[in-house]
């Protein structure tokens, strides 16, 4: 058999988790995938053991540049559980607002990336412009666009004023209109259909077996959404639906995310209309008693899992983080098997990992150690678009 | 009405089950019973969702926590593995999603999951020789040591 091994990745400066996919090809078909991660393992879990809880707030936030808030939310929740603390209701509402604003900007960002990967750059330009609306709201309330530094142990650091509340609601009206448009595009636009339908199949039994999480699992019809399965914060009283599809393909993952934008808008409206009065934080001791706590929440990409073991001092004994991308890695290799090389960029992008993985590709002919042709991610993307154009799939 | 926590306790009859709070169940088992317990979880409770595996150095020995999620309850199986014999049965045959998590604890703590299909490094560099960083007696090498 004349198989070709194709390593994709690992390095790109803009990535949070660079990965290396060693893809074995039979002609155009992917037959096997091997994943290697850890290229920017920063030792955060170890580092946390030598820092105080307050210092760790800001360290945890830097685990990820997109879903930074999900991590810091989990961390504060863990510490508060060990302290046996009930934070003020208003703080809970503001925290949930941030969780949902984060999901909004992440889903808009992803939609743009998906568009870019299939050569639909107009969609990329549109969604990223709309994402700025969310970013502006985040900056208006917290002062920051990425690492918001909103949470502290015992509450939040900044309040949402009346002015902010109005602006958030206005922003939601605008985004809802835009999302309506994206919904039509995602379901009817033939460019997307041609590239996403029946591509990157993940069967429900595989999604379960490999514990896929988030939109990736929900697009395979698995009813897993921590907001519904293990409701936390103000989600139990907030009206929203869990979105699932049963198409098991990339298109399903597009549809799930687009429809989730509507649910997030619904949640944010509820939060802003029912924001209770009161304090936003309470005072807490610096030393955390001995104990352990587990918190998981639904980050934009899926279940984000944190475990804290404290030892009665100002520093944690052990802190463990499991990010959703790690949980979805096994599923990606399952999805890639049997697809065309031209579909690799969109299938990998569909779990919403780090898009820049595609940026350095080296072709090596099997059996020799000599590198073949050097291809970068941009060339692979263009190759995918051209490959489909030659077969008459162009829009 | 029985809650999910009580249902789980019933199925895991005879095991020391501790309900820490609603939604958080801890079960402590000896290392030898790991596979038996995993089989009960998989076949009798029909658990599929393995969130992750946490391993920690308690100075005395290693503590392993297998976190599962079922019907709104995080079930954590706790077991101890001595330092002079840091091995544990691999649960990959029962829960394939444990693959990467077992590679991770092997990589950073040096706990060997026996029977794991592929024990390459996961997070540390392939040429790493600095020991197991998450062990408590691990010291960050000085710059001079690192150069050597």
mmCIF file of N, CA and C in Angstrom, chain A residues 175-306:
data_model
loop_
_atom_site.group_PDB
_atom_site.id
_atom_site.type_symbol
_atom_site.label_atom_id
_atom_site.label_comp_id
_atom_site.label_asym_id
_atom_site.label_seq_id
_atom_site.Cartn_x
_atom_site.Cartn_y
_atom_site.Cartn_z
ATOM 1 N N UNK A 175 -27.672 41.642 17.755
ATOM 2 C CA UNK A 175 -27.082 40.327 17.500
ATOM 3 C C UNK A 175 -28.146 39.306 17.110
ATOM 4 N N UNK A 176 -29.343 39.460 17.638
ATOM 5 C CA UNK A 176 -30.404 38.516 17.295
ATOM 6 C C UNK A 176 -30.746 38.620 15.809
ATOM 7 N N UNK A 177 -30.780 39.872 15.319
ATOM 8 C CA UNK A 177 -31.053 40.078 13.894
ATOM 9 C C UNK A 177 -29.978 39.421 13.041
ATOM 10 N N UNK A 178 -28.730 39.639 13.474
ATOM 11 C CA UNK A 178 -27.616 39.068 12.724
ATOM 12 C C UNK A 178 -27.658 37.538 12.767
ATOM 13 N N UNK A 179 -27.959 36.996 13.944
ATOM 14 C CA UNK A 179 -27.976 35.534 14.099
ATOM 15 C C UNK A 179 -29.066 34.923 13.216
ATOM 16 N N UNK A 180 -30.168 35.663 13.059
ATOM 17 C CA UNK A 180 -31.257 35.206 12.187
ATOM 18 C C UNK A 180 -30.733 35.003 10.760
ATOM 19 N N UNK A 181 -29.911 35.976 10.358
ATOM 20 C CA UNK A 181 -29.315 35.897 9.024
ATOM 21 C C UNK A 181 -28.378 34.695 8.917
ATOM 22 N N UNK A 182 -27.560 34.491 9.949
ATOM 23 C CA UNK A 182 -26.614 33.359 9.916
ATOM 24 C C UNK A 182 -27.344 32.024 9.918
ATOM 25 N N UNK A 183 -28.495 32.005 10.570
ATOM 26 C CA UNK A 183 -29.274 30.769 10.610
ATOM 27 C C UNK A 183 -29.707 30.409 9.192
ATOM 28 N N UNK A 184 -30.184 31.436 8.458
ATOM 29 C CA UNK A 184 -30.588 31.163 7.074
ATOM 30 C C UNK A 184 -29.400 30.707 6.236
ATOM 31 N N UNK A 185 -28.275 31.391 6.439
ATOM 32 C CA UNK A 185 -27.073 31.053 5.667
ATOM 33 C C UNK A 185 -26.631 29.622 5.967
ATOM 34 N N UNK A 186 -26.605 29.279 7.260
ATOM 35 C CA UNK A 186 -26.081 27.968 7.641
ATOM 36 C C UNK A 186 -26.947 26.841 7.109
ATOM 37 N N UNK A 187 -28.239 27.081 7.018
ATOM 38 C CA UNK A 187 -29.123 25.990 6.624
ATOM 39 C C UNK A 187 -29.338 25.939 5.112
ATOM 40 N N UNK A 188 -29.233 27.095 4.444
ATOM 41 C CA UNK A 188 -29.564 27.117 3.017
ATOM 42 C C UNK A 188 -28.402 27.367 2.060
ATOM 43 N N UNK A 189 -27.364 28.026 2.527
ATOM 44 C CA UNK A 189 -26.288 28.417 1.627
ATOM 45 C C UNK A 189 -25.568 27.189 1.066
ATOM 46 N N UNK A 190 -25.481 27.118 -0.277
ATOM 47 C CA UNK A 190 -24.989 25.868 -0.856
ATOM 48 C C UNK A 190 -23.497 25.656 -0.654
ATOM 49 N N UNK A 191 -22.744 26.756 -0.467
ATOM 50 C CA UNK A 191 -21.311 26.596 -0.182
ATOM 51 C C UNK A 191 -21.134 25.809 1.108
ATOM 52 N N UNK A 192 -21.899 26.187 2.123
ATOM 53 C CA UNK A 192 -21.770 25.517 3.417
ATOM 54 C C UNK A 192 -22.287 24.087 3.313
ATOM 55 N N UNK A 193 -23.431 23.913 2.660
ATOM 56 C CA UNK A 193 -23.995 22.563 2.541
ATOM 57 C C UNK A 193 -23.019 21.625 1.849
ATOM 58 N N UNK A 194 -22.405 22.124 0.738
ATOM 59 C CA UNK A 194 -21.521 21.265 -0.040
ATOM 60 C C UNK A 194 -20.299 20.824 0.767
ATOM 61 N N UNK A 195 -19.846 21.697 1.650
ATOM 62 C CA UNK A 195 -18.620 21.375 2.372
ATOM 63 C C UNK A 195 -18.861 20.769 3.740
ATOM 64 N N UNK A 196 -20.067 20.903 4.267
ATOM 65 C CA UNK A 196 -20.286 20.484 5.658
ATOM 66 C C UNK A 196 -21.191 19.270 5.796
ATOM 67 N N UNK A 197 -22.048 19.052 4.805
ATOM 68 C CA UNK A 197 -23.001 17.958 4.925
ATOM 69 C C UNK A 197 -22.291 16.618 4.763
ATOM 70 N N UNK A 198 -22.569 15.687 5.673
ATOM 71 C CA UNK A 198 -21.976 14.337 5.650
ATOM 72 C C UNK A 198 -20.446 14.329 5.690
ATOM 73 N N UNK A 199 -19.871 15.365 6.242
ATOM 74 C CA UNK A 199 -18.417 15.427 6.387
ATOM 75 C C UNK A 199 -18.081 15.307 7.870
ATOM 76 N N UNK A 200 -17.030 14.572 8.180
ATOM 77 C CA UNK A 200 -16.584 14.458 9.577
ATOM 78 C C UNK A 200 -17.610 13.808 10.472
ATOM 79 N N UNK A 201 -18.049 12.621 10.073
ATOM 80 C CA UNK A 201 -19.129 11.956 10.810
ATOM 81 C C UNK A 201 -18.649 11.449 12.173
ATOM 82 N N UNK A 202 -19.403 11.762 13.205
ATOM 83 C CA UNK A 202 -19.172 11.184 14.530
ATOM 84 C C UNK A 202 -20.482 10.540 14.967
ATOM 85 N N UNK A 203 -20.525 9.214 14.937
ATOM 86 C CA UNK A 203 -21.769 8.518 15.285
ATOM 87 C C UNK A 203 -22.048 8.654 16.778
ATOM 88 N N UNK A 204 -23.329 8.677 17.161
ATOM 89 C CA UNK A 204 -23.662 8.854 18.581
ATOM 90 C C UNK A 204 -22.953 7.845 19.480
ATOM 91 N N UNK A 205 -22.840 6.597 19.026
ATOM 92 C CA UNK A 205 -22.207 5.607 19.916
ATOM 93 C C UNK A 205 -20.725 5.925 20.124
ATOM 94 N N UNK A 206 -20.085 6.488 19.079
ATOM 95 C CA UNK A 206 -18.687 6.879 19.243
ATOM 96 C C UNK A 206 -18.556 8.118 20.117
ATOM 97 N N UNK A 207 -19.484 9.042 19.948
ATOM 98 C CA UNK A 207 -19.451 10.253 20.767
ATOM 99 C C UNK A 207 -19.569 9.875 22.244
ATOM 100 N N UNK A 208 -20.419 8.903 22.549
ATOM 101 C CA UNK A 208 -20.590 8.446 23.928
ATOM 102 C C UNK A 208 -19.354 7.713 24.414
ATOM 103 N N UNK A 209 -18.871 6.791 23.567
ATOM 104 C CA UNK A 209 -17.742 5.953 23.930
ATOM 105 C C UNK A 209 -16.500 6.805 24.221
ATOM 106 N N UNK A 210 -16.293 7.846 23.402
ATOM 107 C CA UNK A 210 -15.087 8.660 23.544
ATOM 108 C C UNK A 210 -15.329 9.900 24.401
ATOM 109 N N UNK A 211 -16.503 9.985 25.003
ATOM 110 C CA UNK A 211 -16.885 11.118 25.842
ATOM 111 C C UNK A 211 -16.639 12.460 25.152
ATOM 112 N N UNK A 212 -17.254 12.634 23.999
ATOM 113 C CA UNK A 212 -17.229 13.954 23.366
ATOM 114 C C UNK A 212 -18.047 14.909 24.233
ATOM 115 N N UNK A 213 -17.703 16.185 24.210
ATOM 116 C CA UNK A 213 -18.422 17.157 25.028
ATOM 117 C C UNK A 213 -18.851 18.358 24.180
ATOM 118 N N UNK A 214 -19.757 19.133 24.723
ATOM 119 C CA UNK A 214 -20.146 20.401 24.119
ATOM 120 C C UNK A 214 -20.867 20.248 22.794
ATOM 121 N N UNK A 215 -20.797 21.285 21.947
ATOM 122 C CA UNK A 215 -21.495 21.252 20.654
ATOM 123 C C UNK A 215 -21.111 20.040 19.809
ATOM 124 N N UNK A 216 -19.879 19.551 19.949
ATOM 125 C CA UNK A 216 -19.444 18.374 19.200
ATOM 126 C C UNK A 216 -20.328 17.177 19.540
ATOM 127 N N UNK A 217 -20.581 16.958 20.812
ATOM 128 C CA UNK A 217 -21.432 15.839 21.223
ATOM 129 C C UNK A 217 -22.892 16.111 20.868
ATOM 130 N N UNK A 218 -23.325 17.353 21.076
ATOM 131 C CA UNK A 218 -24.738 17.675 20.839
ATOM 132 C C UNK A 218 -25.107 17.557 19.360
ATOM 133 N N UNK A 219 -24.117 17.769 18.468
ATOM 134 C CA UNK A 219 -24.395 17.608 17.044
ATOM 135 C C UNK A 219 -24.541 16.140 16.678
ATOM 136 N N UNK A 220 -24.132 15.232 17.579
ATOM 137 C CA UNK A 220 -24.355 13.813 17.352
ATOM 138 C C UNK A 220 -25.549 13.321 18.169
ATOM 139 N N UNK A 221 -26.369 14.241 18.595
ATOM 140 C CA UNK A 221 -27.604 13.875 19.285
ATOM 141 C C UNK A 221 -27.428 13.485 20.735
ATOM 142 N N UNK A 222 -26.247 13.695 21.316
ATOM 143 C CA UNK A 222 -26.033 13.358 22.723
ATOM 144 C C UNK A 222 -26.519 14.526 23.582
ATOM 145 N N UNK A 223 -27.389 14.222 24.525
ATOM 146 C CA UNK A 223 -27.945 15.296 25.352
ATOM 147 C C UNK A 223 -27.005 15.602 26.500
ATOM 148 N N UNK A 224 -25.892 16.263 26.194
ATOM 149 C CA UNK A 224 -24.976 16.641 27.261
ATOM 150 C C UNK A 224 -24.725 18.144 27.220
ATOM 151 N N UNK A 225 -25.222 18.806 28.237
ATOM 152 C CA UNK A 225 -25.005 20.236 28.420
ATOM 153 C C UNK A 225 -25.042 20.428 29.928
ATOM 154 N N UNK A 226 -23.889 20.752 30.509
ATOM 155 C CA UNK A 226 -23.808 20.791 31.970
ATOM 156 C C UNK A 226 -24.805 21.805 32.545
ATOM 157 N N UNK A 227 -25.136 22.827 31.758
ATOM 158 C CA UNK A 227 -26.109 23.813 32.245
ATOM 159 C C UNK A 227 -27.458 23.172 32.528
ATOM 160 N N UNK A 228 -27.770 22.096 31.769
ATOM 161 C CA UNK A 228 -29.036 21.390 31.974
ATOM 162 C C UNK A 228 -28.854 20.157 32.848
ATOM 163 N N UNK A 229 -27.741 19.404 32.620
ATOM 164 C CA UNK A 229 -27.546 18.132 33.321
ATOM 165 C C UNK A 229 -27.222 18.314 34.807
ATOM 166 N N UNK A 230 -26.443 19.348 35.111
ATOM 167 C CA UNK A 230 -26.045 19.588 36.499
ATOM 168 C C UNK A 230 -26.150 21.090 36.722
ATOM 169 N N UNK A 231 -27.381 21.624 36.762
ATOM 170 C CA UNK A 231 -27.577 23.081 36.698
ATOM 171 C C UNK A 231 -26.854 23.814 37.828
ATOM 172 N N UNK A 232 -26.208 24.904 37.473
ATOM 173 C CA UNK A 232 -25.454 25.676 38.448
ATOM 174 C C UNK A 232 -25.826 27.140 38.322
ATOM 175 N N UNK A 233 -25.346 27.925 39.284
ATOM 176 C CA UNK A 233 -25.552 29.372 39.272
ATOM 177 C C UNK A 233 -27.034 29.703 39.066
ATOM 178 N N UNK A 234 -27.380 30.592 38.132
ATOM 179 C CA UNK A 234 -28.797 30.927 37.955
ATOM 180 C C UNK A 234 -29.450 30.144 36.814
ATOM 181 N N UNK A 235 -28.760 29.167 36.244
ATOM 182 C CA UNK A 235 -29.358 28.417 35.133
ATOM 183 C C UNK A 235 -30.647 27.677 35.504
ATOM 184 N N UNK A 236 -30.768 27.150 36.749
ATOM 185 C CA UNK A 236 -32.023 26.441 37.044
ATOM 186 C C UNK A 236 -33.264 27.303 36.830
ATOM 187 N N UNK A 237 -33.162 28.614 37.074
ATOM 188 C CA UNK A 237 -34.353 29.450 36.940
ATOM 189 C C UNK A 237 -34.422 30.172 35.592
ATOM 190 N N UNK A 238 -33.397 29.972 34.750
ATOM 191 C CA UNK A 238 -33.341 30.687 33.475
ATOM 192 C C UNK A 238 -33.973 29.851 32.363
ATOM 193 N N UNK A 239 -34.875 30.432 31.596
ATOM 194 C CA UNK A 239 -35.491 29.648 30.519
ATOM 195 C C UNK A 239 -34.585 29.562 29.295
ATOM 196 N N UNK A 240 -34.209 28.350 28.928
ATOM 197 C CA UNK A 240 -33.481 28.136 27.667
ATOM 198 C C UNK A 240 -33.563 26.665 27.306
ATOM 199 N N UNK A 241 -33.257 26.369 26.048
ATOM 200 C CA UNK A 241 -33.348 24.991 25.555
ATOM 201 C C UNK A 241 -31.952 24.433 25.303
ATOM 202 N N UNK A 242 -31.834 23.109 25.440
ATOM 203 C CA UNK A 242 -30.595 22.458 25.020
ATOM 204 C C UNK A 242 -30.746 22.145 23.535
ATOM 205 N N UNK A 243 -29.747 22.575 22.732
ATOM 206 C CA UNK A 243 -29.835 22.371 21.288
ATOM 207 C C UNK A 243 -29.092 21.091 20.905
ATOM 208 N N UNK A 244 -29.778 20.194 20.215
ATOM 209 C CA UNK A 244 -29.087 19.028 19.664
ATOM 210 C C UNK A 244 -29.548 18.834 18.215
ATOM 211 N N UNK A 245 -28.690 18.194 17.431
ATOM 212 C CA UNK A 245 -29.114 17.761 16.095
ATOM 213 C C UNK A 245 -28.716 16.298 15.966
ATOM 214 N N UNK A 246 -29.200 15.642 14.923
ATOM 215 C CA UNK A 246 -28.859 14.227 14.793
ATOM 216 C C UNK A 246 -28.171 13.949 13.460
ATOM 217 N N UNK A 247 -27.573 15.002 12.855
ATOM 218 C CA UNK A 247 -26.935 14.784 11.558
ATOM 219 C C UNK A 247 -25.510 14.255 11.708
ATOM 220 N N UNK A 248 -24.924 14.352 12.903
ATOM 221 C CA UNK A 248 -23.595 13.794 13.221
ATOM 222 C C UNK A 248 -22.452 14.370 12.394
ATOM 223 N N UNK A 249 -22.691 15.422 11.598
ATOM 224 C CA UNK A 249 -21.639 15.925 10.709
ATOM 225 C C UNK A 249 -21.260 17.371 11.036
ATOM 226 N N UNK A 250 -20.375 17.926 10.216
ATOM 227 C CA UNK A 250 -19.930 19.298 10.434
ATOM 228 C C UNK A 250 -21.115 20.266 10.357
ATOM 229 N N UNK A 251 -22.024 19.991 9.434
ATOM 230 C CA UNK A 251 -23.197 20.866 9.313
ATOM 231 C C UNK A 251 -23.953 20.915 10.644
ATOM 232 N N UNK A 252 -24.101 19.759 11.278
ATOM 233 C CA UNK A 252 -24.774 19.697 12.578
ATOM 234 C C UNK A 252 -24.082 20.579 13.596
ATOM 235 N N UNK A 253 -22.755 20.576 13.551
ATOM 236 C CA UNK A 253 -21.997 21.387 14.517
ATOM 237 C C UNK A 253 -22.187 22.876 14.228
ATOM 238 N N UNK A 254 -22.351 23.224 12.945
ATOM 239 C CA UNK A 254 -22.648 24.623 12.604
ATOM 240 C C UNK A 254 -24.030 24.984 13.148
ATOM 241 N N UNK A 255 -25.002 24.130 12.860
ATOM 242 C CA UNK A 255 -26.385 24.431 13.245
ATOM 243 C C UNK A 255 -26.504 24.546 14.767
ATOM 244 N N UNK A 256 -25.885 23.603 15.498
ATOM 245 C CA UNK A 256 -25.968 23.653 16.962
ATOM 246 C C UNK A 256 -25.435 24.985 17.471
ATOM 247 N N UNK A 257 -24.301 25.423 16.951
ATOM 248 C CA UNK A 257 -23.713 26.656 17.474
ATOM 249 C C UNK A 257 -24.556 27.871 17.104
ATOM 250 N N UNK A 258 -25.071 27.889 15.875
ATOM 251 C CA UNK A 258 -25.883 29.046 15.477
ATOM 252 C C UNK A 258 -27.142 29.112 16.346
ATOM 253 N N UNK A 259 -27.778 27.977 16.580
ATOM 254 C CA UNK A 259 -28.997 27.996 17.392
ATOM 255 C C UNK A 259 -28.680 28.323 18.852
ATOM 256 N N UNK A 260 -27.502 27.943 19.291
ATOM 257 C CA UNK A 260 -27.130 28.269 20.681
ATOM 258 C C UNK A 260 -26.945 29.764 20.879
ATOM 259 N N UNK A 261 -26.607 30.466 19.797
ATOM 260 C CA UNK A 261 -26.498 31.925 19.895
ATOM 261 C C UNK A 261 -27.847 32.503 20.346
ATOM 262 N N UNK A 262 -28.929 31.968 19.777
ATOM 263 C CA UNK A 262 -30.253 32.455 20.160
ATOM 264 C C UNK A 262 -30.550 32.168 21.628
ATOM 265 N N UNK A 263 -30.150 30.975 22.080
ATOM 266 C CA UNK A 263 -30.405 30.614 23.473
ATOM 267 C C UNK A 263 -29.614 31.527 24.410
ATOM 268 N N UNK A 264 -28.368 31.817 24.027
ATOM 269 C CA UNK A 264 -27.554 32.705 24.860
ATOM 270 C C UNK A 264 -28.177 34.096 24.939
ATOM 271 N N UNK A 265 -28.690 34.575 23.794
ATOM 272 C CA UNK A 265 -29.334 35.896 23.783
ATOM 273 C C UNK A 265 -30.541 35.879 24.718
ATOM 274 N N UNK A 266 -31.290 34.783 24.671
ATOM 275 C CA UNK A 266 -32.464 34.632 25.539
ATOM 276 C C UNK A 266 -32.054 34.689 27.012
ATOM 277 N N UNK A 267 -30.971 33.968 27.345
ATOM 278 C CA UNK A 267 -30.509 33.932 28.737
ATOM 279 C C UNK A 267 -30.056 35.327 29.172
ATOM 280 N N UNK A 268 -29.287 36.005 28.303
ATOM 281 C CA UNK A 268 -28.773 37.326 28.675
ATOM 282 C C UNK A 268 -29.927 38.305 28.894
ATOM 283 N N UNK A 269 -30.952 38.222 28.039
ATOM 284 C CA UNK A 269 -32.117 39.101 28.232
ATOM 285 C C UNK A 269 -32.774 38.835 29.580
ATOM 286 N N UNK A 270 -32.934 37.546 29.905
ATOM 287 C CA UNK A 270 -33.546 37.202 31.190
ATOM 288 C C UNK A 270 -32.726 37.785 32.334
ATOM 289 N N UNK A 271 -31.406 37.610 32.253
ATOM 290 C CA UNK A 271 -30.532 38.082 33.330
ATOM 291 C C UNK A 271 -30.639 39.588 33.501
ATOM 292 N N UNK A 272 -30.659 40.301 32.370
ATOM 293 C CA UNK A 272 -30.679 41.757 32.439
ATOM 294 C C UNK A 272 -32.031 42.279 32.905
ATOM 295 N N UNK A 273 -33.088 41.533 32.596
ATOM 296 C CA UNK A 273 -34.414 41.983 33.015
ATOM 297 C C UNK A 273 -34.714 41.620 34.470
ATOM 298 N N UNK A 274 -34.019 40.640 35.010
ATOM 299 C CA UNK A 274 -34.305 40.202 36.382
ATOM 300 C C UNK A 274 -33.138 40.436 37.331
ATOM 301 N N UNK A 275 -32.206 41.302 36.944
ATOM 302 C CA UNK A 275 -31.015 41.544 37.764
ATOM 303 C C UNK A 275 -31.417 42.043 39.150
ATOM 304 N N UNK A 276 -31.109 41.251 40.210
ATOM 305 C CA UNK A 276 -31.533 41.685 41.547
ATOM 306 C C UNK A 276 -30.633 42.794 42.096
ATOM 307 N N UNK A 277 -31.178 43.550 43.036
ATOM 308 C CA UNK A 277 -30.392 44.588 43.702
ATOM 309 C C UNK A 277 -29.525 43.937 44.766
ATOM 310 N N UNK A 278 -28.536 44.655 45.231
ATOM 311 C CA UNK A 278 -27.770 44.157 46.379
ATOM 312 C C UNK A 278 -26.278 44.243 46.184
ATOM 313 N N UNK A 279 -25.577 43.590 47.122
ATOM 314 C CA UNK A 279 -24.116 43.583 47.126
ATOM 315 C C UNK A 279 -23.595 42.787 45.937
ATOM 316 N N UNK A 280 -22.325 43.049 45.570
ATOM 317 C CA UNK A 280 -21.728 42.220 44.525
ATOM 318 C C UNK A 280 -20.601 41.342 45.058
ATOM 319 N N UNK A 281 -20.164 41.580 46.294
ATOM 320 C CA UNK A 281 -19.171 40.650 46.864
ATOM 321 C C UNK A 281 -19.209 40.677 48.376
ATOM 322 N N UNK A 282 -18.679 39.586 48.957
ATOM 323 C CA UNK A 282 -18.558 39.526 50.407
ATOM 324 C C UNK A 282 -17.109 39.247 50.769
ATOM 325 N N UNK A 283 -16.764 39.623 51.978
ATOM 326 C CA UNK A 283 -15.368 39.447 52.419
ATOM 327 C C UNK A 283 -15.095 37.984 52.751
ATOM 328 N N UNK A 284 -13.910 37.529 52.373
ATOM 329 C CA UNK A 284 -13.561 36.132 52.647
ATOM 330 C C UNK A 284 -12.184 36.051 53.304
ATOM 331 N N UNK A 285 -11.948 34.995 54.104
ATOM 332 C CA UNK A 285 -10.615 34.827 54.703
ATOM 333 C C UNK A 285 -9.580 34.465 53.659
ATOM 334 N N UNK A 286 -8.319 34.758 53.958
ATOM 335 C CA UNK A 286 -7.263 34.433 52.998
ATOM 336 C C UNK A 286 -6.885 32.971 53.019
ATOM 337 N N UNK A 287 -7.019 32.362 54.219
ATOM 338 C CA UNK A 287 -6.684 30.940 54.314
ATOM 339 C C UNK A 287 -7.936 30.119 54.016
ATOM 340 N N UNK A 288 -7.743 29.100 53.226
ATOM 341 C CA UNK A 288 -8.876 28.260 52.844
ATOM 342 C C UNK A 288 -8.761 26.951 53.635
ATOM 343 N N UNK A 289 -9.816 26.542 54.337
ATOM 344 C CA UNK A 289 -9.734 25.316 55.146
ATOM 345 C C UNK A 289 -9.462 24.088 54.295
ATOM 346 N N UNK A 290 -9.068 23.015 54.964
ATOM 347 C CA UNK A 290 -8.771 21.782 54.254
ATOM 348 C C UNK A 290 -10.045 21.221 53.635
ATOM 349 N N UNK A 291 -9.931 20.713 52.433
ATOM 350 C CA UNK A 291 -11.115 20.130 51.809
ATOM 351 C C UNK A 291 -10.880 19.878 50.343
ATOM 352 N N UNK A 292 -11.928 19.417 49.671
ATOM 353 C CA UNK A 292 -11.809 19.224 48.226
ATOM 354 C C UNK A 292 -13.134 19.577 47.567
ATOM 355 N N UNK A 293 -13.066 19.999 46.317
ATOM 356 C CA UNK A 293 -14.271 20.375 45.601
ATOM 357 C C UNK A 293 -14.100 20.096 44.121
ATOM 358 N N UNK A 294 -15.219 19.762 43.507
ATOM 359 C CA UNK A 294 -15.244 19.507 42.067
ATOM 360 C C UNK A 294 -16.258 20.462 41.462
ATOM 361 N N UNK A 295 -15.869 21.170 40.419
ATOM 362 C CA UNK A 295 -16.826 22.001 39.704
ATOM 363 C C UNK A 295 -16.648 21.772 38.218
ATOM 364 N N UNK A 296 -17.748 21.672 37.515
ATOM 365 C CA UNK A 296 -17.645 21.670 36.063
ATOM 366 C C UNK A 296 -18.714 22.598 35.511
ATOM 367 N N UNK A 297 -18.400 23.231 34.390
ATOM 368 C CA UNK A 297 -19.396 24.105 33.796
ATOM 369 C C UNK A 297 -19.368 23.921 32.285
ATOM 370 N N UNK A 298 -20.377 24.435 31.633
ATOM 371 C CA UNK A 298 -20.461 24.317 30.182
ATOM 372 C C UNK A 298 -19.757 25.519 29.566
ATOM 373 N N UNK A 299 -18.496 25.338 29.205
ATOM 374 C CA UNK A 299 -17.754 26.377 28.503
ATOM 375 C C UNK A 299 -18.247 26.379 27.051
ATOM 376 N N UNK A 300 -17.880 27.391 26.248
ATOM 377 C CA UNK A 300 -18.374 27.398 24.856
ATOM 378 C C UNK A 300 -18.073 26.107 24.104
ATOM 379 N N UNK A 301 -16.951 25.434 24.426
ATOM 380 C CA UNK A 301 -16.567 24.218 23.707
ATOM 381 C C UNK A 301 -17.011 22.936 24.387
ATOM 382 N N UNK A 302 -17.586 23.037 25.574
ATOM 383 C CA UNK A 302 -18.058 21.843 26.259
ATOM 384 C C UNK A 302 -17.688 21.848 27.728
ATOM 385 N N UNK A 303 -17.782 20.668 28.330
ATOM 386 C CA UNK A 303 -17.570 20.568 29.766
ATOM 387 C C UNK A 303 -16.147 20.953 30.151
ATOM 388 N N UNK A 304 -16.038 21.921 31.046
ATOM 389 C CA UNK A 304 -14.751 22.333 31.583
ATOM 390 C C UNK A 304 -14.728 21.866 33.032
ATOM 391 N N UNK A 305 -13.743 21.024 33.366
ATOM 392 C CA UNK A 305 -13.767 20.313 34.640
ATOM 393 C C UNK A 305 -12.603 20.739 35.523
ATOM 394 N N UNK A 306 -12.896 21.134 36.766
ATOM 395 C CA UNK A 306 -11.846 21.546 37.699
ATOM 396 C C UNK A 306 -11.969 20.798 39.029
#
